[in-house]
Amino acid sequence: MRYSKLFGKTLNEAPKDATTINHKLLSQAGFVEQLMAGVYTYLPLGLRVLRNIEQIVRDGMNELGANEILMPVLHPSANWKQTQGWENIDVLFKVSSRTDKDYALGQSEEEVVTPLAKSRIQTYKDLPMAAYQIHWKYRDELRSKSGILRGIEFLMKDLYSFHESQEDFDQYYQKAKEIYLKIFTKLGLTAKVTEASGGSFTQKISYEFMVLTDAGEDDILYCDDCDFCVNVEIAKAKEGESCPSCKKTQLKKARASEAGNVFDLGQKYSKDFDVTFTAKDGTRQHPIMGCYGIGVSRVMGIIVEKHFDDKGIIWPESVAPFKMHLVGLDLQDENIKNRAEEVYKMLNTKYLHSGRHGEIQVLFDDRIEKRAGEKFADADLIGIPHRIIVSKKTGDKIEYKGRAEKESKLLTIDELIKQLQ
Ligand SMILES: [Zn+2]
């Protein structure tokens, strides 16, 4: 893609009301624009990152054997009254219609997926059953100031599973947990699994996948020597006490952001909607349900909070909007302009067409009027992992530098391609 044609270029400075790293950098670099607190437009660069994150999450869900579906955002109030969510969930958006009917905007979808499963689960042979979607969710937050970390409107992957027994859910949860950790690693994040209270959904324990970051909204206690990690809200131990699990090290306290969660819903919703199946012993039983979330747009914010320097964002390769940033300098010179065009074409056809869906994976800064310094500052701010320069100086070679590296080097195109493969 040509930067000259990109809708949503870098801004000279971050918006004044931006207080978090992700809000500042994503706005200034041209990935998002805030419409109002907690609600954002995703510009072309931002949408590409969001889609890359989505795909990594989707691949994980498919590996787990779940089926992708798409459920409505607009729900009839009756379903939420059936589960008492209408009265009890304070962040639920309620919409009145001129037809005198009331609706809710989805903030989770048990109220839709459970009645859906009712008509499709007959016997234990239909279980376990798991369906997920990647869709927008709404929460009527009182304050929303952390950029895309805490949206009123946000993109989420939500998976629901139905099981014939608690044991089957527990096994499924273990498998889901492994895949979740793999997903976060692919996204360039290290997540810790904590136990937390089940919140408004259930009296049972829930599991949270927390990423350590000062921009987070939770405090966790964790151990450096083992997997022990717990939300401070329900922790029995304190900071500085020895780890209750391995007894080796003192517990540390840190700020963290919840990137994903799992709720053991028990039979709450299957009883509310009277979903039953014929068990092996012939009796009718209510399935055990699990709900598994990953905040896709929040994860994008967390990645920025973890991967940046004083010049801008440093995207992990797996989610970067483009793989390569080609900076053309001295483009007033017709020969160099032709050379830059040739390199752009070569990279797109020879190597980078192997990108997903044959998409172009090179962002080409082809602006003639911009100075070198401005182009480098933009490239650093946008944070694409590999930068190459074609200029008067580079001759028939190109200059290469990784976004996180200090030194650049002169390479031929073939050497560059070999290095990146
Ligand atoms: Zn420990």
PDB file of C-alpha atoms in Angstrom, residues 129-262:
ATOM      1  CA  MET A 129     -20.790 -28.697  21.992  1.00  0.00           C
ATOM      2  CA  ALA A 130     -18.835 -25.458  21.608  1.00  0.00           C
ATOM      3  CA  ALA A 131     -19.571 -22.328  19.571  1.00  0.00           C
ATOM      4  CA  TYR A 132     -17.837 -18.978  19.435  1.00  0.00           C
ATOM      5  CA  GLN A 133     -18.084 -15.632  17.734  1.00  0.00           C
ATOM      6  CA  ILE A 134     -15.922 -12.539  17.283  1.00  0.00           C
ATOM      7  CA  HIS A 135     -18.210  -9.572  17.602  1.00  0.00           C
ATOM      8  CA  TRP A 136     -18.830  -6.185  19.217  1.00  0.00           C
ATOM      9  CA  LYS A 137     -19.935  -5.988  22.830  1.00  0.00           C
ATOM     10  CA  TYR A 138     -21.335  -3.141  24.903  1.00  0.00           C
ATOM     11  CA  ARG A 139     -20.857  -2.182  28.537  1.00  0.00           C
ATOM     12  CA  ASP A 140     -22.396   0.889  30.114  1.00  0.00           C
ATOM     13  CA  GLU A 141     -19.215   1.937  31.942  1.00  0.00           C
ATOM     14  CA  LEU A 142     -19.297   4.916  34.299  1.00  0.00           C
ATOM     15  CA  ARG A 143     -15.839   5.966  33.231  1.00  0.00           C
ATOM     16  CA  SER A 144     -13.754   4.848  30.320  1.00  0.00           C
ATOM     17  CA  LYS A 145     -10.328   6.441  30.238  1.00  0.00           C
ATOM     18  CA  SER A 146      -7.811   3.775  29.326  1.00  0.00           C
ATOM     19  CA  GLY A 147      -7.857   4.099  25.540  1.00  0.00           C
ATOM     20  CA  ILE A 148      -8.965   0.875  23.881  1.00  0.00           C
ATOM     21  CA  LEU A 149      -8.193  -1.093  27.056  1.00  0.00           C
ATOM     22  CA  ARG A 150     -11.611  -0.369  28.495  1.00  0.00           C
ATOM     23  CA  GLY A 151     -14.238   0.276  25.877  1.00  0.00           C
ATOM     24  CA  ILE A 152     -17.944   0.943  26.122  1.00  0.00           C
ATOM     25  CA  GLU A 153     -17.942  -0.723  22.706  1.00  0.00           C
ATOM     26  CA  PHE A 154     -15.279  -3.378  22.186  1.00  0.00           C
ATOM     27  CA  LEU A 155     -14.483  -6.373  19.993  1.00  0.00           C
ATOM     28  CA  MET A 156     -14.505  -9.691  21.772  1.00  0.00           C
ATOM     29  CA  LYS A 157     -14.167 -13.369  21.059  1.00  0.00           C
ATOM     30  CA  ASP A 158     -16.696 -15.247  23.169  1.00  0.00           C
ATOM     31  CA  LEU A 159     -16.865 -19.024  23.244  1.00  0.00           C
ATOM     32  CA  TYR A 160     -19.551 -21.100  24.990  1.00  0.00           C
ATOM     33  CA  SER A 161     -19.289 -24.804  25.705  1.00  0.00           C
ATOM     34  CA  PHE A 162     -21.894 -27.344  26.877  1.00  0.00           C
ATOM     35  CA  HIS A 163     -20.957 -30.542  28.730  1.00  0.00           C
ATOM     36  CA  GLU A 164     -22.597 -33.651  30.122  1.00  0.00           C
ATOM     37  CA  SER A 165     -20.580 -33.530  33.366  1.00  0.00           C
ATOM     38  CA  GLN A 166     -18.351 -31.331  35.515  1.00  0.00           C
ATOM     39  CA  GLU A 167     -15.405 -33.621  34.712  1.00  0.00           C
ATOM     40  CA  ASP A 168     -15.911 -33.065  31.015  1.00  0.00           C
ATOM     41  CA  PHE A 169     -15.969 -29.275  31.529  1.00  0.00           C
ATOM     42  CA  ASP A 170     -12.801 -29.455  33.671  1.00  0.00           C
ATOM     43  CA  GLN A 171     -10.988 -31.376  30.918  1.00  0.00           C
ATOM     44  CA  TYR A 172     -12.197 -28.961  28.268  1.00  0.00           C
ATOM     45  CA  TYR A 173     -11.095 -26.020  30.404  1.00  0.00           C
ATOM     46  CA  GLN A 174      -7.550 -27.455  30.647  1.00  0.00           C
ATOM     47  CA  LYS A 175      -7.385 -27.752  26.875  1.00  0.00           C
ATOM     48  CA  ALA A 176      -8.803 -24.253  26.389  1.00  0.00           C
ATOM     49  CA  LYS A 177      -6.302 -22.869  28.908  1.00  0.00           C
ATOM     50  CA  GLU A 178      -3.351 -24.326  26.981  1.00  0.00           C
ATOM     51  CA  ILE A 179      -4.656 -22.881  23.732  1.00  0.00           C
ATOM     52  CA  TYR A 180      -5.268 -19.503  25.379  1.00  0.00           C
ATOM     53  CA  LEU A 181      -1.673 -19.361  26.614  1.00  0.00           C
ATOM     54  CA  LYS A 182      -0.467 -20.299  23.126  1.00  0.00           C
ATOM     55  CA  ILE A 183      -2.620 -17.543  21.595  1.00  0.00           C
ATOM     56  CA  PHE A 184      -1.206 -14.914  23.963  1.00  0.00           C
ATOM     57  CA  THR A 185       2.365 -16.030  23.231  1.00  0.00           C
ATOM     58  CA  LYS A 186       1.688 -15.695  19.491  1.00  0.00           C
ATOM     59  CA  LEU A 187       0.353 -12.194  20.157  1.00  0.00           C
ATOM     60  CA  GLY A 188       3.632 -11.240  21.846  1.00  0.00           C
ATOM     61  CA  LEU A 189       2.166 -11.304  25.363  1.00  0.00           C
ATOM     62  CA  THR A 190       2.934 -13.291  28.493  1.00  0.00           C
ATOM     63  CA  ALA A 191      -0.247 -14.072  30.368  1.00  0.00           C
ATOM     64  CA  LYS A 192      -0.580 -15.352  33.923  1.00  0.00           C
ATOM     65  CA  VAL A 193      -3.626 -17.360  34.905  1.00  0.00           C
ATOM     66  CA  THR A 194      -5.333 -16.205  38.082  1.00  0.00           C
ATOM     67  CA  GLU A 195      -8.320 -17.377  39.988  1.00  0.00           C
ATOM     68  CA  ALA A 196     -10.903 -14.698  40.632  1.00  0.00           C
ATOM     69  CA  SER A 197     -14.484 -14.461  41.796  1.00  0.00           C
ATOM     70  CA  GLY A 198     -17.099 -15.278  39.185  1.00  0.00           C
ATOM     71  CA  GLY A 199     -18.534 -11.755  39.134  1.00  0.00           C
ATOM     72  CA  SER A 200     -22.125 -11.249  38.121  1.00  0.00           C
ATOM     73  CA  PHE A 201     -22.295 -14.440  36.066  1.00  0.00           C
ATOM     74  CA  THR A 202     -21.861 -17.154  38.620  1.00  0.00           C
ATOM     75  CA  GLN A 203     -21.076 -17.972  42.231  1.00  0.00           C
ATOM     76  CA  LYS A 204     -18.271 -20.211  41.049  1.00  0.00           C
ATOM     77  CA  ILE A 205     -14.615 -19.365  40.557  1.00  0.00           C
ATOM     78  CA  SER A 206     -13.489 -17.849  37.284  1.00  0.00           C
ATOM     79  CA  TYR A 207     -10.071 -17.841  35.656  1.00  0.00           C
ATOM     80  CA  GLU A 208      -8.468 -14.683  34.335  1.00  0.00           C
ATOM     81  CA  PHE A 209      -5.595 -14.401  31.874  1.00  0.00           C
ATOM     82  CA  MET A 210      -3.678 -11.392  33.119  1.00  0.00           C
ATOM     83  CA  VAL A 211      -0.884  -9.515  31.364  1.00  0.00           C
ATOM     84  CA  LEU A 212       1.364  -7.452  33.640  1.00  0.00           C
ATOM     85  CA  THR A 213       1.125  -3.782  32.664  1.00  0.00           C
ATOM     86  CA  ASP A 214       0.911  -0.526  34.596  1.00  0.00           C
ATOM     87  CA  ALA A 215      -2.043   0.447  32.392  1.00  0.00           C
ATOM     88  CA  GLY A 216      -4.084  -2.437  33.830  1.00  0.00           C
ATOM     89  CA  GLU A 217      -6.976  -2.091  36.228  1.00  0.00           C
ATOM     90  CA  ASP A 218      -6.425  -5.110  38.448  1.00  0.00           C
ATOM     91  CA  ASP A 219      -3.849  -5.940  41.101  1.00  0.00           C
ATOM     92  CA  ILE A 220      -2.504  -9.453  41.184  1.00  0.00           C
ATOM     93  CA  LEU A 221      -0.169 -11.391  43.450  1.00  0.00           C
ATOM     94  CA  TYR A 222       2.175 -13.740  41.654  1.00  0.00           C
ATOM     95  CA  CYS A 223       5.206 -15.968  42.160  1.00  0.00           C
ATOM     96  CA  ASP A 224       8.307 -15.851  39.951  1.00  0.00           C
ATOM     97  CA  ASP A 225       9.164 -19.507  40.616  1.00  0.00           C
ATOM     98  CA  CYS A 226       5.875 -21.211  39.788  1.00  0.00           C
ATOM     99  CA  ASP A 227       2.480 -20.607  38.194  1.00  0.00           C
ATOM    100  CA  PHE A 228       0.852 -19.238  41.345  1.00  0.00           C
ATOM    101  CA  CYS A 229      -1.131 -16.111  40.585  1.00  0.00           C
ATOM    102  CA  VAL A 230      -4.241 -14.674  42.210  1.00  0.00           C
ATOM    103  CA  ASN A 231      -6.342 -11.534  41.960  1.00  0.00           C
ATOM    104  CA  VAL A 232      -5.776  -9.384  45.069  1.00  0.00           C
ATOM    105  CA  GLU A 233      -9.577  -9.124  45.457  1.00  0.00           C
ATOM    106  CA  ILE A 234      -9.843 -12.727  46.567  1.00  0.00           C
ATOM    107  CA  ALA A 235      -6.268 -13.400  47.705  1.00  0.00           C
ATOM    108  CA  LYS A 236      -5.806 -14.942  51.130  1.00  0.00           C
ATOM    109  CA  ALA A 237      -2.037 -14.348  51.016  1.00  0.00           C
ATOM    110  CA  LYS A 238      -0.330 -10.933  51.033  1.00  0.00           C
ATOM    111  CA  GLU A 239       2.553  -9.290  49.172  1.00  0.00           C
ATOM    112  CA  GLY A 240       5.901 -10.363  50.612  1.00  0.00           C
ATOM    113  CA  GLU A 241       4.517 -13.576  52.136  1.00  0.00           C
ATOM    114  CA  SER A 242       6.037 -16.777  50.818  1.00  0.00           C
ATOM    115  CA  CYS A 243       4.286 -18.404  47.869  1.00  0.00           C
ATOM    116  CA  PRO A 244       1.589 -20.785  49.152  1.00  0.00           C
ATOM    117  CA  SER A 245       2.177 -23.097  46.208  1.00  0.00           C
ATOM    118  CA  CYS A 246       5.950 -23.650  45.931  1.00  0.00           C
ATOM    119  CA  LYS A 247       6.997 -22.021  49.259  1.00  0.00           C
ATOM    120  CA  LYS A 248      10.226 -20.891  47.569  1.00  0.00           C
ATOM    121  CA  THR A 249       9.801 -17.202  46.870  1.00  0.00           C
ATOM    122  CA  GLN A 250       8.008 -14.171  48.239  1.00  0.00           C
ATOM    123  CA  LEU A 251       4.843 -13.123  46.414  1.00  0.00           C
ATOM    124  CA  LYS A 252       5.038  -9.992  44.291  1.00  0.00           C
ATOM    125  CA  LYS A 253       2.231  -7.555  43.628  1.00  0.00           C
ATOM    126  CA  ALA A 254       1.707  -5.995  40.193  1.00  0.00           C
ATOM    127  CA  ARG A 255      -0.791  -4.113  38.044  1.00  0.00           C
ATOM    128  CA  ALA A 256      -2.275  -6.250  35.297  1.00  0.00           C
ATOM    129  CA  SER A 257      -4.843  -6.111  32.555  1.00  0.00           C
ATOM    130  CA  GLU A 258      -7.307  -8.919  31.925  1.00  0.00           C
ATOM    131  CA  ALA A 259      -6.788 -10.135  28.345  1.00  0.00           C
ATOM    132  CA  GLY A 260      -9.036 -13.157  28.638  1.00  0.00           C
ATOM    133  CA  ASN A 261     -11.246 -15.068  31.051  1.00  0.00           C
ATOM    134  CA  VAL A 262     -13.062 -18.323  31.607  1.00  0.00           C
TER     135      VAL A 262
END
